[in-house]
XYZ file of C-alpha atoms in Angstrom:
404
model
C 0.000 0.000 0.000
C 1.246 3.459 -0.985
C -0.441 6.855 -0.893
C -1.646 7.608 -4.423
C -4.633 9.489 -5.799
C -5.924 12.143 -8.165
C -5.003 15.689 -7.114
C -7.945 17.939 -6.133
C -10.215 14.875 -5.976
C -8.804 11.969 -3.939
C -6.057 14.177 -2.518
C -7.184 17.755 -1.912
C -4.881 20.611 -1.010
C -6.666 21.006 2.328
C -6.029 17.333 3.069
C -2.343 17.752 2.105
C -1.987 20.529 4.683
C -3.606 18.265 7.289
C -1.217 15.444 6.349
C 1.700 17.823 6.870
C 0.322 18.967 10.224
C 0.006 15.326 11.301
C 3.586 14.546 10.249
C 4.837 17.700 11.982
C 2.944 16.885 15.182
C 4.324 13.352 15.251
C 7.859 14.667 14.638
C 7.469 17.276 17.373
C 8.108 21.009 17.500
C 11.698 21.843 16.602
C 12.270 18.448 14.972
C 13.544 18.046 11.416
C 11.443 16.774 8.488
C 13.127 16.185 5.107
C 11.255 17.186 1.957
C 11.572 16.321 -1.751
C 9.595 16.247 -5.012
C 9.835 15.750 -8.745
C 10.014 18.731 -11.127
C 6.354 19.048 -12.135
C 4.219 22.030 -11.035
C 1.589 19.831 -9.368
C 4.212 18.121 -7.204
C 5.714 21.479 -6.258
C 2.280 22.749 -5.172
C 1.455 19.693 -3.054
C 4.947 19.694 -1.569
C 4.390 23.245 -0.382
C 0.946 22.387 1.008
C 2.403 19.535 3.068
C 5.298 21.786 4.115
C 2.820 24.430 5.337
C 1.146 21.826 7.529
C 4.478 20.690 8.962
C 5.425 24.290 9.766
C 2.081 24.818 11.506
C 3.086 22.115 13.998
C 6.371 23.886 14.749
C 8.634 21.389 12.982
C 11.560 22.433 10.760
C 11.747 21.396 7.088
C 14.894 20.616 5.094
C 13.770 21.040 1.478
C 15.771 19.528 -1.393
C 13.482 20.864 -4.133
C 13.685 18.279 -6.939
C 15.244 15.186 -5.409
C 15.679 11.431 -5.301
C 14.155 8.978 -2.845
C 17.632 7.868 -1.768
C 18.531 11.435 -0.824
C 15.560 11.628 1.551
C 16.558 8.446 3.403
C 20.263 9.340 3.428
C 19.622 12.846 4.778
C 17.323 11.565 7.521
C 20.070 9.225 8.690
C 22.821 11.825 8.411
C 21.014 14.880 9.822
C 18.637 13.247 12.291
C 15.351 13.790 10.467
C 12.341 12.354 12.309
C 10.189 12.114 9.178
C 10.515 12.757 5.465
C 8.317 12.862 2.406
C 8.503 12.883 -1.386
C 5.812 14.081 -3.824
C 5.890 12.774 -7.391
C 3.728 11.712 -10.295
C 2.714 8.080 -9.942
C 4.298 6.014 -12.764
C 1.715 3.256 -12.218
C -1.435 5.382 -12.612
C -1.443 8.214 -15.141
C -2.734 11.437 -13.591
C -2.205 10.328 -9.991
C 0.106 11.866 -7.416
C 2.235 9.549 -5.296
C 3.285 10.720 -1.829
C 5.970 8.667 -0.108
C 6.336 9.170 3.658
C 9.471 8.168 5.567
C 10.175 7.682 9.269
C 13.459 7.699 11.179
C 15.996 6.330 10.559
C 14.915 6.652 6.912
C 12.555 3.825 5.922
C 9.401 4.327 3.860
C 6.048 3.867 5.575
C 4.036 1.275 3.662
C 1.251 -1.177 4.442
C -0.210 -1.040 7.948
C 2.182 1.668 9.188
C 1.095 4.021 6.421
C -2.545 3.164 7.104
C -2.058 4.017 10.777
C -0.526 7.380 9.874
C -3.387 8.242 7.517
C -5.851 7.378 10.275
C -4.344 10.212 12.337
C -4.939 12.879 9.659
C -7.593 15.170 11.155
C -8.072 18.872 11.696
C -5.182 21.324 11.589
C -4.327 22.419 15.156
C -4.041 26.101 15.972
C -0.302 26.847 15.678
C 1.543 27.798 18.836
C 4.890 27.865 17.070
C 5.699 28.198 13.357
C 8.532 26.096 11.946
C 11.131 27.128 9.372
C 12.179 25.905 5.930
C 15.864 25.385 5.122
C 16.927 24.810 1.522
C 19.721 22.294 0.919
C 21.132 23.615 -2.347
C 24.140 21.274 -2.501
C 22.422 18.049 -1.481
C 22.985 16.276 -4.814
C 26.747 16.697 -4.655
C 26.873 15.745 -0.982
C 24.817 12.638 -1.714
C 27.016 11.723 -4.692
C 30.133 12.091 -2.539
C 28.604 9.813 0.114
C 27.930 7.129 -2.500
C 31.511 7.322 -3.765
C 32.876 6.932 -0.241
C 30.740 3.804 0.170
C 32.569 1.834 -2.559
C 36.217 1.102 -3.366
C 36.792 4.173 -5.494
C 40.417 3.373 -6.420
C 39.473 -0.032 -7.798
C 36.689 1.407 -9.938
C 38.783 4.334 -11.180
C 41.462 1.995 -12.503
C 39.111 -0.446 -14.251
C 38.282 1.585 -17.401
C 34.550 0.883 -17.148
C 32.080 2.259 -19.676
C 28.336 2.527 -19.148
C 25.207 4.103 -20.617
C 22.538 5.384 -18.210
C 19.236 7.179 -18.394
C 17.162 9.197 -18.026
C 19.351 12.280 -17.928
C 16.902 14.375 -15.909
C 17.708 16.338 -12.784
C 18.804 15.448 -10.182
C 19.803 12.037 -11.558
C 22.202 13.601 -14.037
C 23.877 15.675 -11.302
C 24.489 12.697 -9.011
C 25.545 10.463 -11.903
C 27.903 13.212 -13.047
C 29.598 13.229 -9.642
C 29.916 9.432 -9.722
C 31.353 9.284 -13.248
C 33.797 12.130 -12.609
C 35.145 10.894 -9.287
C 35.277 7.206 -10.297
C 36.647 7.845 -13.820
C 33.775 5.984 -15.453
C 33.180 6.585 -19.165
C 29.476 7.205 -18.649
C 27.086 8.173 -21.441
C 23.917 9.760 -20.057
C 20.757 9.735 -22.161
C 18.680 12.901 -21.968
C 14.890 12.824 -22.087
C 12.431 15.541 -22.998
C 9.634 14.376 -20.718
C 9.595 14.881 -16.970
C 7.366 11.959 -16.032
C 7.532 8.193 -16.427
C 4.798 5.692 -17.095
C 5.608 2.048 -16.450
C 6.801 0.016 -18.245
C 9.391 2.463 -19.634
C 9.983 0.758 -22.998
C 11.321 3.795 -24.868
C 14.036 4.358 -22.269
C 14.977 0.673 -22.395
C 15.183 0.827 -26.207
C 17.532 3.798 -26.048
C 19.741 2.331 -23.318
C 20.109 -0.978 -25.150
C 20.685 0.644 -28.559
C 23.496 2.888 -27.327
C 24.992 0.139 -25.159
C 25.112 -2.132 -28.214
C 26.595 0.433 -30.597
C 29.274 1.600 -28.147
C 29.817 -1.885 -26.642
C 29.767 -0.536 -23.081
C 30.173 -2.901 -20.137
C 26.514 -2.471 -19.206
C 23.587 -0.067 -19.332
C 21.110 1.120 -16.708
C 17.585 2.502 -16.879
C 16.574 4.312 -13.684
C 13.219 5.383 -12.344
C 13.093 9.175 -12.205
C 12.963 9.117 -8.386
C 16.109 6.931 -8.276
C 14.384 4.163 -6.280
C 14.511 1.352 -8.854
C 16.595 0.282 -11.848
C 16.953 -2.284 -14.606
C 20.402 -3.341 -15.858
C 21.211 -4.238 -19.466
C 24.132 -6.593 -20.128
C 25.407 -7.936 -23.433
C 22.983 -10.846 -22.993
C 19.896 -8.800 -22.163
C 18.148 -6.998 -19.321
C 18.402 -8.624 -15.890
C 15.478 -9.462 -13.627
C 15.780 -8.032 -10.085
C 16.673 -11.450 -8.674
C 19.438 -11.875 -11.246
C 20.830 -8.460 -10.380
C 20.711 -9.347 -6.675
C 22.799 -12.415 -7.437
C 25.360 -10.315 -9.315
C 25.572 -7.857 -6.409
C 25.803 -10.621 -3.795
C 29.128 -11.794 -5.206
C 30.886 -8.885 -3.508
C 29.797 -10.195 -0.102
C 31.203 -13.124 1.857
C 29.418 -16.445 2.141
C 26.668 -16.238 4.726
C 25.611 -12.712 3.802
C 21.880 -12.157 4.269
C 19.612 -11.271 1.364
C 16.023 -10.177 1.991
C 13.543 -10.474 -0.877
C 9.887 -9.560 -1.273
C 7.844 -12.141 -3.206
C 6.884 -12.989 -5.900
C 10.353 -14.259 -6.716
C 11.666 -16.999 -9.021
C 12.573 -20.190 -7.151
C 15.599 -20.681 -9.418
C 17.120 -17.440 -8.142
C 16.736 -18.467 -4.506
C 18.232 -21.906 -5.152
C 21.216 -20.352 -6.940
C 21.862 -17.902 -4.090
C 21.530 -20.584 -1.411
C 23.883 -22.898 -3.327
C 26.494 -20.128 -3.238
C 26.280 -19.868 0.540
C 23.963 -16.875 0.995
C 21.280 -16.686 3.662
C 18.108 -15.846 1.723
C 14.893 -14.728 3.413
C 11.741 -14.442 1.278
C 8.628 -12.714 2.647
C 5.219 -12.302 1.054
C 3.935 -9.163 2.807
C 5.152 -5.596 2.585
C 4.772 -5.224 6.365
C 7.086 -8.168 7.043
C 9.578 -6.894 4.464
C 9.678 -3.469 6.096
C 9.964 -4.932 9.609
C 12.841 -7.278 8.754
C 14.620 -4.557 6.799
C 14.742 -2.363 9.891
C 15.281 -5.049 12.494
C 17.855 -7.301 10.831
C 19.608 -4.895 8.402
C 20.405 -7.488 5.698
C 23.289 -6.917 3.301
C 20.890 -6.614 0.341
C 17.118 -6.203 0.200
C 15.038 -6.038 -2.974
C 11.505 -6.184 -4.314
C 10.143 -7.692 -7.559
C 9.758 -4.184 -8.998
C 13.522 -3.589 -8.863
C 13.732 -1.453 -5.719
C 16.991 -2.237 -3.901
C 18.036 -1.212 -0.409
C 21.529 -1.403 1.079
C 20.904 -0.960 4.835
C 24.565 -0.310 5.612
C 24.174 2.899 3.565
C 20.539 3.812 4.322
C 17.125 2.193 4.772
C 15.539 3.691 1.670
C 15.246 2.135 -1.775
C 18.290 3.511 -3.613
C 19.240 2.525 -7.152
C 22.205 4.938 -7.283
C 23.988 3.030 -4.510
C 23.337 -0.216 -6.405
C 24.826 1.335 -9.542
C 28.014 2.245 -7.644
C 28.196 -1.235 -6.101
C 27.810 -2.768 -9.552
C 30.754 -0.685 -10.764
C 32.790 -1.941 -7.816
C 31.868 -5.590 -8.440
C 32.692 -5.267 -12.126
C 36.062 -3.676 -11.332
C 37.031 -6.439 -8.900
C 35.481 -9.510 -10.537
C 35.011 -8.722 -14.224
C 32.029 -9.306 -16.502
C 31.620 -12.833 -15.179
C 29.222 -11.355 -12.617
C 26.794 -10.840 -15.499
C 27.385 -14.058 -17.392
C 26.991 -16.284 -14.355
C 24.018 -14.452 -12.889
C 21.659 -14.958 -15.805
C 19.242 -17.869 -15.479
C 19.893 -19.206 -18.979
C 17.660 -22.253 -18.605
C 14.647 -20.042 -17.917
C 15.469 -17.617 -20.697
C 16.014 -20.354 -23.270
C 12.490 -21.607 -22.559
C 10.963 -18.119 -22.558
C 8.147 -17.303 -24.953
C 8.018 -14.056 -26.934
C 4.871 -11.997 -26.388
C 3.948 -9.026 -28.585
C 3.808 -5.572 -26.988
C 0.032 -5.161 -27.073
C -0.708 -8.557 -25.502
C 1.981 -8.165 -22.836
C 0.841 -4.687 -21.842
C -2.759 -5.838 -21.640
C -1.786 -8.756 -19.354
C 0.356 -6.471 -17.197
C -2.378 -3.891 -16.716
C -5.057 -6.484 -16.000
C -3.309 -8.726 -13.488
C 0.364 -7.806 -13.049
C 2.552 -5.798 -10.710
C 3.747 -3.069 -13.078
C 7.459 -2.287 -13.045
C 9.962 -0.062 -14.825
C 10.752 -2.986 -17.161
C 7.430 -4.831 -17.517
C 5.481 -6.661 -14.839
C 5.336 -9.658 -12.518
C 2.275 -11.908 -12.438
C 1.507 -14.500 -9.765
C -0.494 -17.512 -10.918
C -0.910 -20.077 -8.157
C 2.499 -21.535 -7.391
C 4.000 -19.958 -10.517
C 5.530 -16.547 -11.074
C 5.667 -15.010 -14.540
C 7.911 -12.086 -15.455
C 7.094 -10.169 -18.621
C 10.289 -8.244 -19.359
C 10.709 -5.981 -22.357
C 13.347 -7.050 -24.895
C 14.201 -4.048 -27.110
C 16.152 -6.078 -29.654
C 12.982 -7.861 -30.793
C 10.544 -5.121 -29.698
C 8.538 -7.646 -27.715
C 8.363 -9.059 -24.206
C 9.957 -12.225 -22.894
C 7.654 -14.378 -20.786
C 9.895 -15.960 -18.144
C 8.006 -18.499 -16.040
C 9.226 -20.353 -12.951
C 7.966 -21.814 -9.706
C 7.421 -19.118 -7.091
C 9.858 -19.186 -4.196
C 8.122 -20.080 -0.941
C 8.245 -17.589 1.944
C 10.871 -18.527 4.510
C 9.367 -16.633 7.458
């Protein structure tokens, strides 16, 4: 469950102010709340409405203007924010606004915790103290520097890695620019004219794969505009989230814990377990969130491609994953890609035309940046876009059973 609805109808401006007042009251007068948004006028307006409510409760706001989800979580951890929020256009429902709310030390409120918060949204109290807004103008560079310090920069800088990434919209391009400059990565960034995404993002995937193929880069990456999720293109194709998790896990020692939200391919779990990793699969968003905070696994991911690295922060953060992928490639070579692909599943995959795949995804699938995931009994089906044939691959497998 996430907070999404049509502006002025499901989510009114008056309600947004009340939501802010509730968040500010829960944070407490004088406490810090971190704020972010995408670059559309509607998100700016609702961000300011929520900010007004927070100020009415006497809380202080650190505003990043246009920002990434990872920056919200990172800043809460670094600067002691009690709550945070992000306003953006919902890529799953055209015309809807999506409001993500975060709680210290930086995890997103989802499921029952979000429902409990919304149940507290009532009248705006009469202010006894008005909070202040501080603008963090250099947050993108600070965040980029933190990511660089999290990986082995010297190893990456000496590896002569080339990549293609997109979209090249702010603030993604700023953070990616810091990463490429400081890590000496030959990074080609694809610009986009539009400011919003609608899943699945086939046009972006086409462009990433086309340029990656022509320039023969080591890999390509398509990001969500909020920087929460990603899809990685190798020379053999785009990787499912579970395959990417397996590639990332190779930088950790045997016994490292990996937390995954179902539905997930059983083949991925078996491969990770056979390599000595402790894999925990959960089927509810509440359990996923609880274990993420309580046990701080080495890697956590969802079927939509949202990855969290708790040692860095508790928010979904695709930019950190990108840097970790650079590090793994520098230390272990392209074998991390070759060995992580589930070739047996892909060789048996059917090809589904765009219209049929999109219809199936919208009717019964969990929409993602790259396609969708469909649960059918004890089976899980991934429909992943393949730009080289302009169709979707239907990858079917047994669903991994929850382990908790």
